[in-house]
Amino acid sequence: MKELSDQAQSWRQEGARKSHWETIYATKGPKQVSGYTPHLRSSLRMIEQTGINKAGRIIDVGGGASTLVDDLLEEGYQNLTVLDISSVALASTQARLGDRAKYVNWIEADITTAELPREHFDIWHDRAVFHFFTAEEDRRQYIQRAIESLKSGGHLIVATFSPDGPPRCSGLDVIRYGVDMLQRELGEAFELVECTGEKHTTPLNTEQQFSYSWFKKQ
Ligand SMILES: C[S@@+](CC[C@H](N)C(=O)[O-])C[C@H]1O[C@@H](n2cnc3c(N)ncnc32)[C@H](O)[C@@H]1O
């Protein structure tokens, strides 16, 4: 896949990515970040439709300040992990959850270098994170971690901007994916279960077209 810009190269330097996201969350409230929505309905529906039981292990990659973890706790899921590069985002979600935060496993890490347990998770969920990886090496590292840390038969739910979505988000270039392109990127380890579009209205009232894709690991 053709590289989009020089951003991809400078971006991979130590600390640049983390400091970008720390600044985003430190200068905007969680509800002002463009991806914010009160409930991630498509994510919740797909997670429920996987049919995993409430003890199943779910990781929300780049969960940020999203309310997915609140809703999953509310629905009774017991093994939740939220991973994000931003300590500010994680602290904000923990503060919102209050006492309930102790029931969640928190990981502050860059997903492209994170050390994750092998064959561990039943569901890998990512809304609006993978599309920021404009460097091929980042995508490779991300996919390798998904393959290694998901159980065989585990589920990968990825929401990216779709081809008619915006080319940038949170001050960064993104890659917009149709499902075929995403399938090519993920490779043979993943088999498509479902793909659906979703229109997200940002806190500033602009529209972002998302593509939600659900794959099963072979
Ligand atoms: C657009 S926000 C989406 C947040 C959340 N998933 C949602 O749907 O509201 C992107 C999130 O990915 C996190 N992020 C970006 N790059 C990351 C990386 N390399 N590793 C882990 N998290 C990352 C950011 O800190 C931010 O919380």
Short mmCIF file of C-alpha atoms and ligand atoms in Angstrom, two decimals:
data_model
loop_
_atom_site.label_atom_id
_atom_site.label_comp_id
_atom_site.label_asym_id
_atom_site.label_seq_id
_atom_site.Cartn_x
_atom_site.Cartn_y
_atom_site.Cartn_z
CA MET A 1 0.00 0.00 0.00
CA LYS A 2 1.36 3.43 -0.93
CA GLU A 3 2.49 5.56 2.02
CA LEU A 4 0.37 8.66 2.48
CA SER A 5 2.82 11.23 3.76
CA ASP A 6 6.04 12.00 5.56
CA GLN A 7 3.96 12.12 8.73
CA ALA A 8 4.18 8.36 8.87
CA GLN A 9 7.95 8.35 9.17
CA SER A 10 8.41 11.16 11.71
CA TRP A 11 5.47 9.81 13.60
CA ARG A 12 7.18 6.57 14.51
CA GLN A 13 9.87 8.40 16.45
CA GLU A 14 9.90 7.69 20.14
CA GLY A 15 7.34 9.72 22.05
CA ALA A 16 5.83 11.74 19.18
CA ARG A 17 2.63 9.75 18.99
CA LYS A 18 2.11 9.63 22.74
CA SER A 19 2.71 13.33 23.21
CA HIS A 20 0.23 14.13 20.42
CA TRP A 21 -2.57 12.18 22.11
CA GLU A 22 -1.73 13.39 25.61
CA THR A 23 -2.08 16.95 24.31
CA ILE A 24 -5.38 16.19 22.56
CA TYR A 25 -6.92 14.86 25.78
CA ALA A 26 -5.30 17.49 28.03
CA THR A 27 -6.64 20.36 25.92
CA LYS A 28 -10.08 18.96 25.06
CA GLY A 29 -12.56 17.43 27.43
CA PRO A 30 -13.43 13.77 26.66
CA LYS A 31 -16.73 14.86 25.13
CA GLN A 32 -14.99 17.29 22.73
CA VAL A 33 -12.79 14.65 21.06
CA SER A 34 -14.26 14.18 17.57
CA GLY A 35 -15.03 10.48 17.93
CA TYR A 36 -17.07 10.97 21.08
CA THR A 37 -20.58 9.61 21.18
CA PRO A 38 -22.58 8.74 24.32
CA HIS A 39 -22.83 5.03 23.45
CA LEU A 40 -20.98 2.92 20.86
CA ARG A 41 -24.11 1.17 19.64
CA SER A 42 -22.64 -0.71 16.66
CA SER A 43 -19.76 -1.93 18.83
CA LEU A 44 -22.13 -3.10 21.56
CA ARG A 45 -24.33 -4.89 19.05
CA MET A 46 -21.45 -6.71 17.37
CA ILE A 47 -19.91 -7.68 20.71
CA GLU A 48 -23.24 -9.10 21.85
CA GLN A 49 -23.68 -10.96 18.54
CA THR A 50 -20.32 -12.71 18.90
CA GLY A 51 -22.11 -14.74 21.56
CA ILE A 52 -19.14 -14.82 23.95
CA ASN A 53 -20.16 -15.33 27.53
CA LYS A 54 -19.89 -12.64 30.18
CA ALA A 55 -16.59 -14.08 31.43
CA GLY A 56 -15.05 -13.72 27.96
CA ARG A 57 -11.99 -11.51 27.64
CA ILE A 58 -12.43 -8.26 25.71
CA ILE A 59 -9.74 -5.71 24.92
CA ASP A 60 -10.67 -2.21 23.74
CA VAL A 61 -7.60 -1.03 21.85
CA GLY A 62 -7.26 2.75 21.94
CA GLY A 63 -10.36 2.90 24.08
CA GLY A 64 -9.47 6.44 25.11
CA ALA A 65 -12.27 8.20 26.92
CA SER A 66 -15.03 6.23 25.20
CA THR A 67 -17.97 4.88 27.20
CA LEU A 68 -17.76 1.36 25.75
CA VAL A 69 -16.23 0.03 28.96
CA ASP A 70 -19.01 1.61 31.06
CA ASP A 71 -21.66 -0.05 28.93
CA LEU A 72 -19.92 -3.43 28.89
CA LEU A 73 -19.62 -3.40 32.70
CA GLU A 74 -23.28 -2.47 32.88
CA GLU A 75 -24.11 -5.49 30.69
CA GLY A 76 -22.19 -7.75 33.06
CA TYR A 77 -18.94 -8.45 31.15
CA GLN A 78 -16.33 -9.38 33.73
CA ASN A 79 -13.00 -9.49 31.90
CA LEU A 80 -12.40 -6.11 30.32
CA THR A 81 -9.11 -4.53 29.31
CA VAL A 82 -8.75 -0.96 28.05
CA LEU A 83 -5.47 -0.11 26.34
CA ASP A 84 -4.51 3.40 25.29
CA ILE A 85 -1.36 5.36 24.59
CA SER A 86 -2.70 8.34 26.54
CA SER A 87 -2.53 8.37 30.34
CA VAL A 88 -4.84 11.40 30.37
CA ALA A 89 -7.54 9.50 28.47
CA LEU A 90 -7.26 6.47 30.75
CA ALA A 91 -7.36 8.65 33.88
CA SER A 92 -10.48 10.39 32.61
CA THR A 93 -12.26 7.07 31.98
CA GLN A 94 -11.16 5.74 35.36
CA ALA A 95 -12.45 8.89 37.09
CA ARG A 96 -15.78 8.58 35.30
CA LEU A 97 -16.13 4.94 36.38
CA GLY A 98 -15.18 5.69 39.98
CA ASP A 99 -15.27 2.52 42.10
CA ARG A 100 -16.08 0.37 39.06
CA ALA A 101 -12.63 1.12 37.55
CA LYS A 102 -11.13 -1.60 39.74
CA TYR A 103 -12.98 -4.24 37.73
CA VAL A 104 -11.10 -3.27 34.56
CA ASN A 105 -7.54 -4.08 33.50
CA TRP A 106 -5.83 -0.86 32.33
CA ILE A 107 -2.83 -0.80 29.99
CA GLU A 108 -1.05 2.42 29.06
CA ALA A 109 0.90 1.46 25.95
CA ASP A 110 1.41 1.99 22.24
CA ILE A 111 -0.40 -0.92 20.60
CA THR A 112 2.35 -1.29 18.00
CA THR A 113 4.88 -2.19 20.73
CA ALA A 114 2.61 -3.44 23.55
CA GLU A 115 3.38 -6.76 25.21
CA LEU A 116 0.16 -8.72 25.35
CA PRO A 117 -0.56 -12.24 26.58
CA ARG A 118 -0.75 -14.87 23.83
CA GLU A 119 -3.99 -16.61 22.78
CA HIS A 120 -5.75 -14.67 25.51
CA PHE A 121 -8.56 -12.44 24.25
CA ASP A 122 -11.95 -13.47 22.86
CA ILE A 123 -12.61 -10.04 21.35
CA TRP A 124 -10.26 -7.32 20.09
CA HIS A 125 -12.23 -4.09 19.63
CA ASP A 126 -10.87 -0.99 17.93
CA ARG A 127 -12.89 2.06 17.01
CA ALA A 128 -10.95 4.78 15.19
CA VAL A 129 -7.39 3.66 15.97
CA PHE A 130 -6.11 1.38 13.17
CA HIS A 131 -6.87 4.00 10.53
CA PHE A 132 -4.16 6.28 12.01
CA PHE A 133 -1.41 3.80 11.12
CA THR A 134 -0.19 5.28 7.86
CA ALA A 135 3.19 3.53 8.11
CA GLU A 136 3.22 -0.06 6.87
CA GLU A 137 5.46 -1.17 9.73
CA ASP A 138 2.92 0.09 12.29
CA ARG A 139 0.13 -1.82 10.59
CA ARG A 140 2.26 -4.95 10.53
CA GLN A 141 3.04 -4.67 14.24
CA TYR A 142 -0.61 -4.02 15.09
CA ILE A 143 -1.86 -7.00 13.10
CA GLN A 144 0.80 -9.27 14.55
CA ARG A 145 -0.34 -8.36 18.06
CA ALA A 146 -3.96 -9.00 17.18
CA ILE A 147 -3.10 -12.41 15.72
CA GLU A 148 -0.93 -13.41 18.67
CA SER A 149 -3.14 -12.21 21.51
CA LEU A 150 -6.51 -13.36 20.14
CA LYS A 151 -7.59 -16.91 20.80
CA SER A 152 -8.20 -19.11 17.82
CA GLY A 153 -11.82 -18.42 16.85
CA GLY A 154 -11.61 -15.01 18.57
CA HIS A 155 -13.24 -11.90 17.13
CA LEU A 156 -11.69 -8.76 15.69
CA ILE A 157 -14.04 -5.76 15.51
CA VAL A 158 -12.49 -2.76 13.77
CA ALA A 159 -14.19 0.52 12.96
CA THR A 160 -12.28 2.81 10.59
CA PHE A 161 -13.27 5.76 8.45
CA SER A 162 -14.76 4.46 5.21
CA PRO A 163 -13.72 5.64 1.71
CA ASP A 164 -16.25 8.49 1.90
CA GLY A 165 -15.09 9.48 5.39
CA PRO A 166 -12.74 12.38 6.20
CA PRO A 167 -9.04 12.10 5.24
CA ARG A 168 -7.87 13.47 8.58
CA CYS A 169 -8.88 13.23 12.22
CA SER A 170 -7.54 14.78 15.43
CA GLY A 171 -4.89 16.62 13.39
CA LEU A 172 -3.58 13.46 11.71
CA ASP A 173 -3.82 11.79 8.31
CA VAL A 174 -5.82 8.60 8.26
CA ILE A 175 -6.18 5.73 5.81
CA ARG A 176 -9.82 5.19 4.81
CA TYR A 177 -10.82 1.57 4.36
CA GLY A 178 -13.46 -0.29 2.47
CA VAL A 179 -13.92 -3.81 3.75
CA ASP A 180 -11.98 -5.44 0.88
CA MET A 181 -8.99 -3.23 1.52
CA LEU A 182 -9.12 -3.98 5.22
CA GLN A 183 -9.37 -7.71 4.54
CA ARG A 184 -6.28 -7.51 2.29
CA GLU A 185 -4.40 -5.66 4.99
CA LEU A 186 -5.35 -8.12 7.74
CA GLY A 187 -4.57 -11.17 5.65
CA GLU A 188 -5.70 -14.77 5.70
CA ALA A 189 -5.68 -15.09 9.47
CA PHE A 190 -9.02 -13.29 9.57
CA GLU A 191 -12.32 -14.20 7.95
CA LEU A 192 -15.01 -11.57 7.49
CA VAL A 193 -18.23 -12.09 9.43
CA GLU A 194 -20.00 -8.77 8.85
CA CYS A 195 -19.38 -5.25 7.66
CA THR A 196 -21.69 -2.31 8.09
CA GLY A 197 -21.51 1.46 7.60
CA GLU A 198 -22.25 4.02 10.26
CA LYS A 199 -22.59 7.78 10.13
CA HIS A 200 -21.14 9.47 13.21
CA THR A 201 -22.01 13.06 14.06
CA THR A 202 -19.11 14.69 15.90
CA PRO A 203 -19.51 17.01 18.92
CA LEU A 204 -18.92 19.89 16.42
CA ASN A 205 -21.83 18.64 14.29
CA THR A 206 -19.77 17.41 11.33
CA GLU A 207 -20.23 13.94 9.87
CA GLN A 208 -17.78 11.05 9.80
CA GLN A 209 -18.58 7.93 7.77
CA PHE A 210 -17.35 4.82 9.55
CA SER A 211 -17.01 1.28 8.31
CA TYR A 212 -17.49 -1.34 11.02
CA SER A 213 -15.93 -4.70 10.21
CA TRP A 214 -16.14 -7.88 12.25
CA PHE A 215 -13.72 -10.71 11.51
CA LYS A 216 -13.10 -14.07 13.06
CA LYS A 217 -9.56 -15.33 13.64
CA GLN A 218 -8.95 -18.68 11.96
C1 LIG B 1 -10.04 8.89 17.70
S1 LIG B 1 -9.66 8.27 19.31
C2 LIG B 1 -10.86 6.98 19.47
C3 LIG B 1 -11.15 6.69 20.93
C4 LIG B 1 -12.23 5.59 21.14
N1 LIG B 1 -11.81 4.32 20.57
C5 LIG B 1 -13.56 6.01 20.58
O1 LIG B 1 -14.07 5.34 19.68
O2 LIG B 1 -14.11 7.01 21.06
C6 LIG B 1 -8.17 7.36 19.02
C7 LIG B 1 -7.61 6.75 20.32
O3 LIG B 1 -6.52 5.92 20.02
C8 LIG B 1 -5.47 6.16 20.94
N2 LIG B 1 -4.24 5.79 20.24
C9 LIG B 1 -3.71 6.40 19.16
N3 LIG B 1 -2.60 5.77 18.76
C10 LIG B 1 -2.44 4.73 19.61
C11 LIG B 1 -1.46 3.70 19.72
N4 LIG B 1 -0.44 3.64 18.86
N5 LIG B 1 -1.60 2.80 20.71
C12 LIG B 1 -2.63 2.86 21.58
N6 LIG B 1 -3.58 3.83 21.53
C13 LIG B 1 -3.48 4.74 20.55
C14 LIG B 1 -5.61 7.63 21.29
O4 LIG B 1 -5.01 7.99 22.50
C15 LIG B 1 -7.12 7.77 21.32
O5 LIG B 1 -7.63 7.50 22.58
#
